[in-house]
Coordinates of C-alpha atoms (C1' of nucleotides) in Angstrom, one line a residue:
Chain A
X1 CA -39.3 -32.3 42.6
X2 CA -36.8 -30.6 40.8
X3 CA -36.4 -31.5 37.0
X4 CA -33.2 -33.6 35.8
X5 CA -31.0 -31.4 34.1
X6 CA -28.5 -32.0 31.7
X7 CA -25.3 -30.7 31.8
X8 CA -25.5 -27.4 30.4
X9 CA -29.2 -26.5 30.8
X10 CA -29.5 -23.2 32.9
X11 CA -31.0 -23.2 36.1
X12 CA -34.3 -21.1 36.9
X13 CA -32.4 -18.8 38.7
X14 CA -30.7 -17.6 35.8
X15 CA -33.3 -18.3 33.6
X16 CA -35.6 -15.3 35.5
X17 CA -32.8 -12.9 35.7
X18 CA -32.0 -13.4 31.8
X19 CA -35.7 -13.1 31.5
X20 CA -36.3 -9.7 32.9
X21 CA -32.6 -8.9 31.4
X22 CA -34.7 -9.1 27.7
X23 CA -37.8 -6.6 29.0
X24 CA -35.7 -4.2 30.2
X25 CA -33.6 -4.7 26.7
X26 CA -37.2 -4.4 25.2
X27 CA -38.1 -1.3 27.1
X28 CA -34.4 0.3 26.6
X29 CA -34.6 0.0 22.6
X30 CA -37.9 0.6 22.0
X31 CA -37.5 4.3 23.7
X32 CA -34.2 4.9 22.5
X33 CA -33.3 2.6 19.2
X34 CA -30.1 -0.1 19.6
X35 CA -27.5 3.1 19.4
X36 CA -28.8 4.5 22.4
X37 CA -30.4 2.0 24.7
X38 CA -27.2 1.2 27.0
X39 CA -26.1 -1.8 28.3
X40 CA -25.5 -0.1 31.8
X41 CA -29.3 1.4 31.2
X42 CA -30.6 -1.9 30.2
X43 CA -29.0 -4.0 33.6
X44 CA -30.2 -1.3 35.7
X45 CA -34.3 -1.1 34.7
X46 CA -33.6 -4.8 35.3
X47 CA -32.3 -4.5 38.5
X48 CA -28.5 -5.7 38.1
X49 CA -25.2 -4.5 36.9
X50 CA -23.9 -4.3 33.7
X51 CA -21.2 -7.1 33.9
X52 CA -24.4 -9.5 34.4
X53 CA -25.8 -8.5 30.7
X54 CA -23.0 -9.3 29.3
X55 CA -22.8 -12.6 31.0
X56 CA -26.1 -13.3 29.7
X57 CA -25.7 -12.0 26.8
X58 CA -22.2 -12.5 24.7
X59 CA -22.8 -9.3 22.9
X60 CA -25.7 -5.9 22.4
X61 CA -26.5 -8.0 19.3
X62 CA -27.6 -10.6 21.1
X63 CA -29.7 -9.3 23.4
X64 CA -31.3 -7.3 20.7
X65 CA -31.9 -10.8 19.0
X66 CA -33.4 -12.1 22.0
X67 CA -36.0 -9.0 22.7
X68 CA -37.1 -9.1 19.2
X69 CA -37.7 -13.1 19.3
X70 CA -39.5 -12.6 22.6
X71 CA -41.9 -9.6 21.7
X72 CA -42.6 -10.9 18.2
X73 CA -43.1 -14.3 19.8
X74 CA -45.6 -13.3 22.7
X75 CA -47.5 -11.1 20.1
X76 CA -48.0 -14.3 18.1
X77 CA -48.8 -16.2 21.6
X78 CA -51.2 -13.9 22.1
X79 CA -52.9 -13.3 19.1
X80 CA -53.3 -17.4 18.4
X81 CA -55.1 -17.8 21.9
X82 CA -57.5 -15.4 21.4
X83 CA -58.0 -16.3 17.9
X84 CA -58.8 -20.1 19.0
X85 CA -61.4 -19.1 21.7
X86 CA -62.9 -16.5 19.5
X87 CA -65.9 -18.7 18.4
X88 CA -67.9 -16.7 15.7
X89 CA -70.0 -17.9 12.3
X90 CA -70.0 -14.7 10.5
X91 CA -66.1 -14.6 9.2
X92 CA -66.8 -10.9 9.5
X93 CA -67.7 -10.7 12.6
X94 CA -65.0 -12.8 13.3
X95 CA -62.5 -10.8 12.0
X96 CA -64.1 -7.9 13.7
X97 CA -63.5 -10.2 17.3
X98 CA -59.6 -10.0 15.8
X99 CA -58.7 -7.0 15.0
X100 CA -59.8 -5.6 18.3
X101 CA -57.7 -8.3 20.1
X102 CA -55.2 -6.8 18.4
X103 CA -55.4 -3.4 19.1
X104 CA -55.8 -4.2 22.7
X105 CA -52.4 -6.1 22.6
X106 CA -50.7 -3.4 20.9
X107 CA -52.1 -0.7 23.3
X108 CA -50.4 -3.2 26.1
X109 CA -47.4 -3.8 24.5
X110 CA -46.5 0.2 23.1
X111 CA -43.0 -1.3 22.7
X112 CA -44.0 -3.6 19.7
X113 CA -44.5 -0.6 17.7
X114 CA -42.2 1.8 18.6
X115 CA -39.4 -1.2 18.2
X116 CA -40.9 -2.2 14.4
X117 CA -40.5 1.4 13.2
X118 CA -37.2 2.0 15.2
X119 CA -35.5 -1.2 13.0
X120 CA -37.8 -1.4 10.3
X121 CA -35.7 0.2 8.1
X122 CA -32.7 -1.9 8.3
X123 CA -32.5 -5.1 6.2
X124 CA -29.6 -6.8 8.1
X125 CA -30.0 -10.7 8.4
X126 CA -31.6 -10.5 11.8
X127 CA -34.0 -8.2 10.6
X128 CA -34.8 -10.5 7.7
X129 CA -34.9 -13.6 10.2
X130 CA -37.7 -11.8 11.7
X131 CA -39.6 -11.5 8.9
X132 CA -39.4 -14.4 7.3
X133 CA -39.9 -16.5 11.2
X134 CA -42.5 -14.2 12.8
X135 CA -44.0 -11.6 10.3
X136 CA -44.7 -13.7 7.4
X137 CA -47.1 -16.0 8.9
X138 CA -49.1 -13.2 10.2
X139 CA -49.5 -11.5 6.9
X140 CA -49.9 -14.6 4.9
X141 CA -52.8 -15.2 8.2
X142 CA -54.5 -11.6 7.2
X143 CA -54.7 -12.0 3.6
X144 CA -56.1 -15.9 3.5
X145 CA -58.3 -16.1 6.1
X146 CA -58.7 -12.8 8.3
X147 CA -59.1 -8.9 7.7
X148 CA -58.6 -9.1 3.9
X149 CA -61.3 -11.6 2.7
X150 CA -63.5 -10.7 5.6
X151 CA -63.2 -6.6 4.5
X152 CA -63.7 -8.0 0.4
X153 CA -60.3 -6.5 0.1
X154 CA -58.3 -7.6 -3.1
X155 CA -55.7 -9.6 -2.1
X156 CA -53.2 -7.9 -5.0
X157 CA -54.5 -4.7 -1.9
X158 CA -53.5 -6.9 1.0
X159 CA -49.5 -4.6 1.7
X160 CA -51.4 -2.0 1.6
X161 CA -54.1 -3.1 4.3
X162 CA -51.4 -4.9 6.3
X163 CA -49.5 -1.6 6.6
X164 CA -52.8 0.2 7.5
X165 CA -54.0 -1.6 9.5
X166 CA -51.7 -1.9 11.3
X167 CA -50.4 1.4 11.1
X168 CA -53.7 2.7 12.4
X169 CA -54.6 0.6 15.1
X170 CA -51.0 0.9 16.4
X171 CA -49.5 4.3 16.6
X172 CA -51.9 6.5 18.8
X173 CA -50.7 3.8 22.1
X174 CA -46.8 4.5 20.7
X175 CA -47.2 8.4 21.1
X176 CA -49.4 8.5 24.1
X177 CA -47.8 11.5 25.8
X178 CA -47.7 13.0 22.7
X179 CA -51.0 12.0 21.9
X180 CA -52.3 13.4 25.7
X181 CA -51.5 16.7 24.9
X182 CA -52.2 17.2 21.4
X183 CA -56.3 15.8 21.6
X184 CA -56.9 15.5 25.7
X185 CA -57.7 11.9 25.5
X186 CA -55.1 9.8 27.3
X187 CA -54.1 6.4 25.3
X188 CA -53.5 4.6 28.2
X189 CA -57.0 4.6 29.8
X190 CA -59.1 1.2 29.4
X191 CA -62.1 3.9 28.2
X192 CA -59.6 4.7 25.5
X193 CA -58.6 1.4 24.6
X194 CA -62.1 0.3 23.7
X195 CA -62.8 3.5 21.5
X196 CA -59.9 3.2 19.3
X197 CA -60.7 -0.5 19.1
X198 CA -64.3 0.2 18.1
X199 CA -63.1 2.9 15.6
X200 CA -60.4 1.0 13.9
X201 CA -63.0 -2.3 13.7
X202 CA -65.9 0.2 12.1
X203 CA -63.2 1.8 9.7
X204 CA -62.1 -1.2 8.3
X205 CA -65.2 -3.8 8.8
X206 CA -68.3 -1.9 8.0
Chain B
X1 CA -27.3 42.7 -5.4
X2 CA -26.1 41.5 -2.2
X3 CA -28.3 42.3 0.7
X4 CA -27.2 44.9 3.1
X5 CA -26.1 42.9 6.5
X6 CA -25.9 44.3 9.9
X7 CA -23.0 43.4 11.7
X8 CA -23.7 39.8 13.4
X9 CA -26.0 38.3 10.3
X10 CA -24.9 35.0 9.2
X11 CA -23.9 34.6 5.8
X12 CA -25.3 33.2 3.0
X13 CA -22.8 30.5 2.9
X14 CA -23.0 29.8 6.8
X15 CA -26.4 29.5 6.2
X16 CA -26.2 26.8 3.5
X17 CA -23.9 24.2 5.5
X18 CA -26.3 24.8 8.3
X19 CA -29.3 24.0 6.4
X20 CA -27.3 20.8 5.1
X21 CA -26.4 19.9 9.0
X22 CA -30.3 20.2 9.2
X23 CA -30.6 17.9 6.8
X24 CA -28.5 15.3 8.1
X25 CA -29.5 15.3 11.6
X26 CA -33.3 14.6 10.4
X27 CA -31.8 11.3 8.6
X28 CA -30.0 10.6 11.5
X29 CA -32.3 11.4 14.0
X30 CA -35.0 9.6 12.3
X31 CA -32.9 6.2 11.8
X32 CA -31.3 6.0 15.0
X33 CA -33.1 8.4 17.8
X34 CA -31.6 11.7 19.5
X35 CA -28.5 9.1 21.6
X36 CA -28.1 7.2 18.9
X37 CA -27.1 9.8 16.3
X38 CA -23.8 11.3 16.8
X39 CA -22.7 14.7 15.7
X40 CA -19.8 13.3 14.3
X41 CA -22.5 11.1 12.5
X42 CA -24.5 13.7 11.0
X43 CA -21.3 16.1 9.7
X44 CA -20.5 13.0 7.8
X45 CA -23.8 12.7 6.4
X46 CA -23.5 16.8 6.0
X47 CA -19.8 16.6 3.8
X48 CA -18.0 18.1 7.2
X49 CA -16.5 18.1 10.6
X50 CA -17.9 17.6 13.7
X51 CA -16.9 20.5 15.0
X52 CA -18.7 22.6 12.6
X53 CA -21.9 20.8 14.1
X54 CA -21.1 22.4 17.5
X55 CA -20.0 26.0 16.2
X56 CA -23.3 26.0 14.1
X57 CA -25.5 24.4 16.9
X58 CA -24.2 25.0 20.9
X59 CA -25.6 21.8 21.5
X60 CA -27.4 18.7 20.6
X61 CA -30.8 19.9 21.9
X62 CA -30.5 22.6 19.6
X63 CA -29.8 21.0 16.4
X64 CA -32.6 18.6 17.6
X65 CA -35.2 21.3 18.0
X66 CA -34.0 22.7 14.9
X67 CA -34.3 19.8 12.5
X68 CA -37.7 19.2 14.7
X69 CA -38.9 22.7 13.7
X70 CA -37.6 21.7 10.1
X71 CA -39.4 18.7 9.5
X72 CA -43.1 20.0 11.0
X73 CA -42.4 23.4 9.3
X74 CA -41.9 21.8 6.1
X75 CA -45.0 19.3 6.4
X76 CA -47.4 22.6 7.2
X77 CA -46.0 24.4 4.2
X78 CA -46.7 21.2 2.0
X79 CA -49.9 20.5 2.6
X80 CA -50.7 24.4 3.1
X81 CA -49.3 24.6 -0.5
X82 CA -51.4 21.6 -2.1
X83 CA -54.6 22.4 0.3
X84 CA -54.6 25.4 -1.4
X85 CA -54.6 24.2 -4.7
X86 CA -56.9 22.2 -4.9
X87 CA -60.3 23.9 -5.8
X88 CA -63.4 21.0 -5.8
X89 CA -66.5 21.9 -4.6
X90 CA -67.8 18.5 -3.0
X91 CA -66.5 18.5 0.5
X92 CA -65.5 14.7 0.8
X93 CA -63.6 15.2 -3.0
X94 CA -61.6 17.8 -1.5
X95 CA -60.6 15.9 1.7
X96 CA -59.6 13.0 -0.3
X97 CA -57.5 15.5 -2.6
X98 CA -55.6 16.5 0.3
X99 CA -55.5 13.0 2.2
X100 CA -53.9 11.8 -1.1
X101 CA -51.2 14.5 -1.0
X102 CA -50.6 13.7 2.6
X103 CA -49.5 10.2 1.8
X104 CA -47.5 11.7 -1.0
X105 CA -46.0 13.7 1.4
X106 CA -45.1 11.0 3.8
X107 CA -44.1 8.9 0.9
X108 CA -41.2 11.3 0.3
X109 CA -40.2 12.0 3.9
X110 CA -40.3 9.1 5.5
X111 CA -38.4 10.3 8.3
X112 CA -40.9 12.5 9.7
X113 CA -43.0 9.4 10.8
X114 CA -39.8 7.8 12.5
X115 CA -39.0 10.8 13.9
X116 CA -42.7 11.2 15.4
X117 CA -42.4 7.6 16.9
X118 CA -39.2 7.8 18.0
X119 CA -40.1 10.9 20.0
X120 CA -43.5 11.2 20.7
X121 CA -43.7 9.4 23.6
X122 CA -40.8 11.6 25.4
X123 CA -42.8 14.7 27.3
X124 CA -40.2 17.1 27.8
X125 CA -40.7 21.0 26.7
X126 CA -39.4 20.9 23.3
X127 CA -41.8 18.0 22.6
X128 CA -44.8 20.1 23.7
X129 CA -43.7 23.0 21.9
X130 CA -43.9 20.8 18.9
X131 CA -47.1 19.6 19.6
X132 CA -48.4 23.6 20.4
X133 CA -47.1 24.6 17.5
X134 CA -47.1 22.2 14.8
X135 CA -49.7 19.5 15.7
X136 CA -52.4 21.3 17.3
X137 CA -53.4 23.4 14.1
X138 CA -52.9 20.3 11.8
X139 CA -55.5 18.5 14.1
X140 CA -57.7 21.6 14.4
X141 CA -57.6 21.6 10.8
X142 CA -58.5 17.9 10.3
X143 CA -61.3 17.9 13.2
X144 CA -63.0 21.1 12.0
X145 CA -62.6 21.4 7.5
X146 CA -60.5 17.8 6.8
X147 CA -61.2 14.3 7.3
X148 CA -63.0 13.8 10.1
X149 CA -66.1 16.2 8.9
X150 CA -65.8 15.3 5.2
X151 CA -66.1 11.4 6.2
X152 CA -69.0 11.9 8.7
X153 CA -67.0 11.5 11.8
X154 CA -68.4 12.3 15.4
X155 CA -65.9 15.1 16.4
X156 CA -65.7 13.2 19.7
X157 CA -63.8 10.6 17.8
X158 CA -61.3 13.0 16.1
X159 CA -58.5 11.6 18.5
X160 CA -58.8 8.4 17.0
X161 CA -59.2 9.4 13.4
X162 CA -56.3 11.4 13.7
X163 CA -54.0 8.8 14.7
X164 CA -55.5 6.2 12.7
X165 CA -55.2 8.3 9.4
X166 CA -51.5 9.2 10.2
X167 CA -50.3 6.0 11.4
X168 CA -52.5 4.0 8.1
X169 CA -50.9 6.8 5.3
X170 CA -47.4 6.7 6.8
X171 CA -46.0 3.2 8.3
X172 CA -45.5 1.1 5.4
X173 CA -42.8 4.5 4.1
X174 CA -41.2 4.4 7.1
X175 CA -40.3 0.1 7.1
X176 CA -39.9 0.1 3.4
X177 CA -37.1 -2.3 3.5
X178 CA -39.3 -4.4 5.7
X179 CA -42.0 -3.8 3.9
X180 CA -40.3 -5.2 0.4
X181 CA -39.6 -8.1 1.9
X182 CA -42.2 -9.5 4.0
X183 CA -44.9 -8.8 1.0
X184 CA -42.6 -7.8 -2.5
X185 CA -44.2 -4.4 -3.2
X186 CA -41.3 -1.8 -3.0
X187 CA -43.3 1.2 -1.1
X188 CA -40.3 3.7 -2.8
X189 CA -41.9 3.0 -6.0
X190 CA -44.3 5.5 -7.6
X191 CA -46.6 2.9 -8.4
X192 CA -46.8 1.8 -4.8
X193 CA -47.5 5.6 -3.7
X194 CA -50.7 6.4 -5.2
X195 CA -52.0 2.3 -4.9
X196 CA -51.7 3.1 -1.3
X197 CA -53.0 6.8 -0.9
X198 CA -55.9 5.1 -3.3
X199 CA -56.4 1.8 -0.4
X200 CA -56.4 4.9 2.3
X201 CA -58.7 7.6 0.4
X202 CA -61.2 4.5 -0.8
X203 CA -60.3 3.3 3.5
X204 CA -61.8 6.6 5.1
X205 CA -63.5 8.3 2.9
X206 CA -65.8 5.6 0.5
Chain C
dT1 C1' -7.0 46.1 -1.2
dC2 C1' -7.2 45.3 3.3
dG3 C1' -9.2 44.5 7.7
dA4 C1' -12.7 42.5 10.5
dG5 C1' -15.4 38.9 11.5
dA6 C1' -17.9 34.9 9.9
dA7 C1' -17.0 30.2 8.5
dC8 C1' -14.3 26.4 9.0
dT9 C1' -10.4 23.1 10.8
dT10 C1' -7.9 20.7 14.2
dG11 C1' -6.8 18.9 18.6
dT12 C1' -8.2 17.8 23.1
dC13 C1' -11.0 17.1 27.3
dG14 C1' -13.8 14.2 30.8
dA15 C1' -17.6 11.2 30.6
dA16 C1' -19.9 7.3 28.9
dT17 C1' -19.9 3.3 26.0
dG18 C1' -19.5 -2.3 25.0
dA19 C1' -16.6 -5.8 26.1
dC20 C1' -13.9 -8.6 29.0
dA21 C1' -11.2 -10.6 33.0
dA22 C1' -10.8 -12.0 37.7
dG23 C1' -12.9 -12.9 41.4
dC24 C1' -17.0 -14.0 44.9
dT25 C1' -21.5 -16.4 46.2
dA26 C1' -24.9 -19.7 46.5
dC27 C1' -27.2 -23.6 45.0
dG28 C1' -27.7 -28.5 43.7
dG29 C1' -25.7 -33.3 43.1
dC30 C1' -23.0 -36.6 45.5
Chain D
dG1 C1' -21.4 -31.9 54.8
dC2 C1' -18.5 -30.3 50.8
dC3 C1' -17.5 -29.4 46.1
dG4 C1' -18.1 -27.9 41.5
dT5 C1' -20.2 -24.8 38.7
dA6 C1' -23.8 -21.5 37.3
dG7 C1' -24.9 -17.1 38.7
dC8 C1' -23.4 -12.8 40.0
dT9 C1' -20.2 -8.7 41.3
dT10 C1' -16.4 -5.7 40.7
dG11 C1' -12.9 -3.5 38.2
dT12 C1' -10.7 -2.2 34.0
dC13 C1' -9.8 -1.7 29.0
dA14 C1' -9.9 0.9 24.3
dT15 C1' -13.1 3.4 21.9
dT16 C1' -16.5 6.9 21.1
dC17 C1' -19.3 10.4 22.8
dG18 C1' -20.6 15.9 23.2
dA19 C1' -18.4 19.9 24.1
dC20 C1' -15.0 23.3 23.8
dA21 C1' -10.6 26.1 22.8
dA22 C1' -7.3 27.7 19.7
dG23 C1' -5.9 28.5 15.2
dT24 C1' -6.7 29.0 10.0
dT25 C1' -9.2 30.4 5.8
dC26 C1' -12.6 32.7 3.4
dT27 C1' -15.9 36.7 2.3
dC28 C1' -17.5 41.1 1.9
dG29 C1' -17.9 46.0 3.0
dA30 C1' -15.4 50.1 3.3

DNA sequence: TCGAGAACTTGTCGAATGACAAGCTACGGC
DNA sequence: GCCGTAGCTTGTCATTCGACAAGTTCTCGA
């Protein structure tokens, strides 16, 4: 039953440990940035001591590595199954069917956001690997065949939109607490979910 | 010429370097979140010691709350300024003449977005104070004389707007270098500015 | 001009940080 | 069964953190 291994290949044990490791990691720099996420914070929202992160992972650079890769990669997971099953004529429609997908992810997954504006302003050469692996695709995906044609946006318009869109359908789940207190309406209610989905989709798809 | 002082008022010049350690700490709050700025850190940014930091500011909080108070302050006087300015009749003109400014606002302080994301989603008693003070009229505003009447949106869905508005104008400031990269428009440019407070006015208010 | 106090510098403290080394445990191949 | 190694624990290191104390310099009113 259980797989040949080769030499070298971790075991499932370690592979779960390392997993929840990263969403902790995740969690940790999202709230607090890379400075101030600790390693001893990071082992402990995932249930284990310090000395284990860093057997995991060689250094805080790594692990930051590996939470980026994984939220940028399930994001993209995400958003390519739901694209496939969405199964509509109308491109507009259609993009309508995406762009609430999307804000439903993001309203799951607060901690995309929050960790794109919290290292969005560096341009080190793990920043730019993202961009070029994970973030390029997805723009290149908006301007050619979703949001942009479907809105009759001009593509020389599509940073812009990309930014916006984004921008808009993303921060209210980022700030919920904030958000909460400032209008009433909690961000984390499914109710609330569906709203800003429908507003966002009416705002940009007419 | 000099103003009479009552034993215990700070000087001019105190008041200066503490205006400049204000300055600083909003850079380095907004790049690296409240743990991950140091004081040391910020009096570098500032041109001094650390220890000026803590004679000018007990603690860290306080600096905090006052570069918070700082950056909100500063936005309100802004657009109080501009708001005020601007004299067209047609309801909708005039809320795109002020959405416009706020994304030349946001444009220029980039680090009152990051500093919003960064925090917002902490609920601790400054944070609410912030919101009391600084939000709530800013969305009052919006909700009852801005936007969300000028466009013809339900006041139920103010929430959204809100958000959606602040999070469309401001993201693609606050991942600039990102921003260059992944699509080649430089949002620091001037050019930039205005083509995206155009996408945003022409976004919400057609 | 001179004294008082604000403004600033310097040095130091315990606590927390990232990284590492030296062990211990448990699982899977033989 | 038993052995090697991946997985995990524990303890320690130099460095950096926020905070504070003590001393020096500058400014301005009298």
């Amino acid at each position: 039953m259980t797989k040949k291994r080769t030499s070298g290949t971790p075991l499932p044990r370690g592979q779960a440990t390392r997993e929840r490791i990263i969403g902790a990691a995740l969690e940790a720099f999202a709230e607090k940035g890379f400075e101030g996420a600790s390693t001893r914070e990071i082992a402990e929202r995932a249930g284990t001591d310090q000395g284990l992160v860093t057997y995991h992972f060689p250094s805080k650079d790594e692990l930051w590595r590996a939470a980026a890769e994984r939220i940028f990669g399930d994001l993209g997971k995400a958003l390519d199954e739901r694209v496939a099953s969405l199964e509509f004529d109308d491109p507009k429609e259609r993009a309508r069917g995406v762009l609430r997908e999307y804000v439903r992810y993001v309203a799951r997954h607060p901690e995309l956001f929050r960790f794109m504006v919290a290292e969005g302003n560096r341009s080190n050469a793990r920043m730019r690997w993202i961009i070029d692996t994970y973030m390029k695709p997805r723009f290149e995906f908006m301007k050619e065949r979703g949001v942009v044609s479907a809105a009759g946006i001009d593509e020389s318009d599509a940073p812009y939109a990309f930014y916006a869109v984004t921008g808009a359908a993303s921060l209210i789940f980022a700030v919920a607490p904030t958000c909460r207190r400032l209008t009433g309406v909690d961000p984390r209610k499914q109710q609330t979910i569906e709203a800003h989905a429908d507003f966002v989709a009416r705002l940009l798809l007419p």
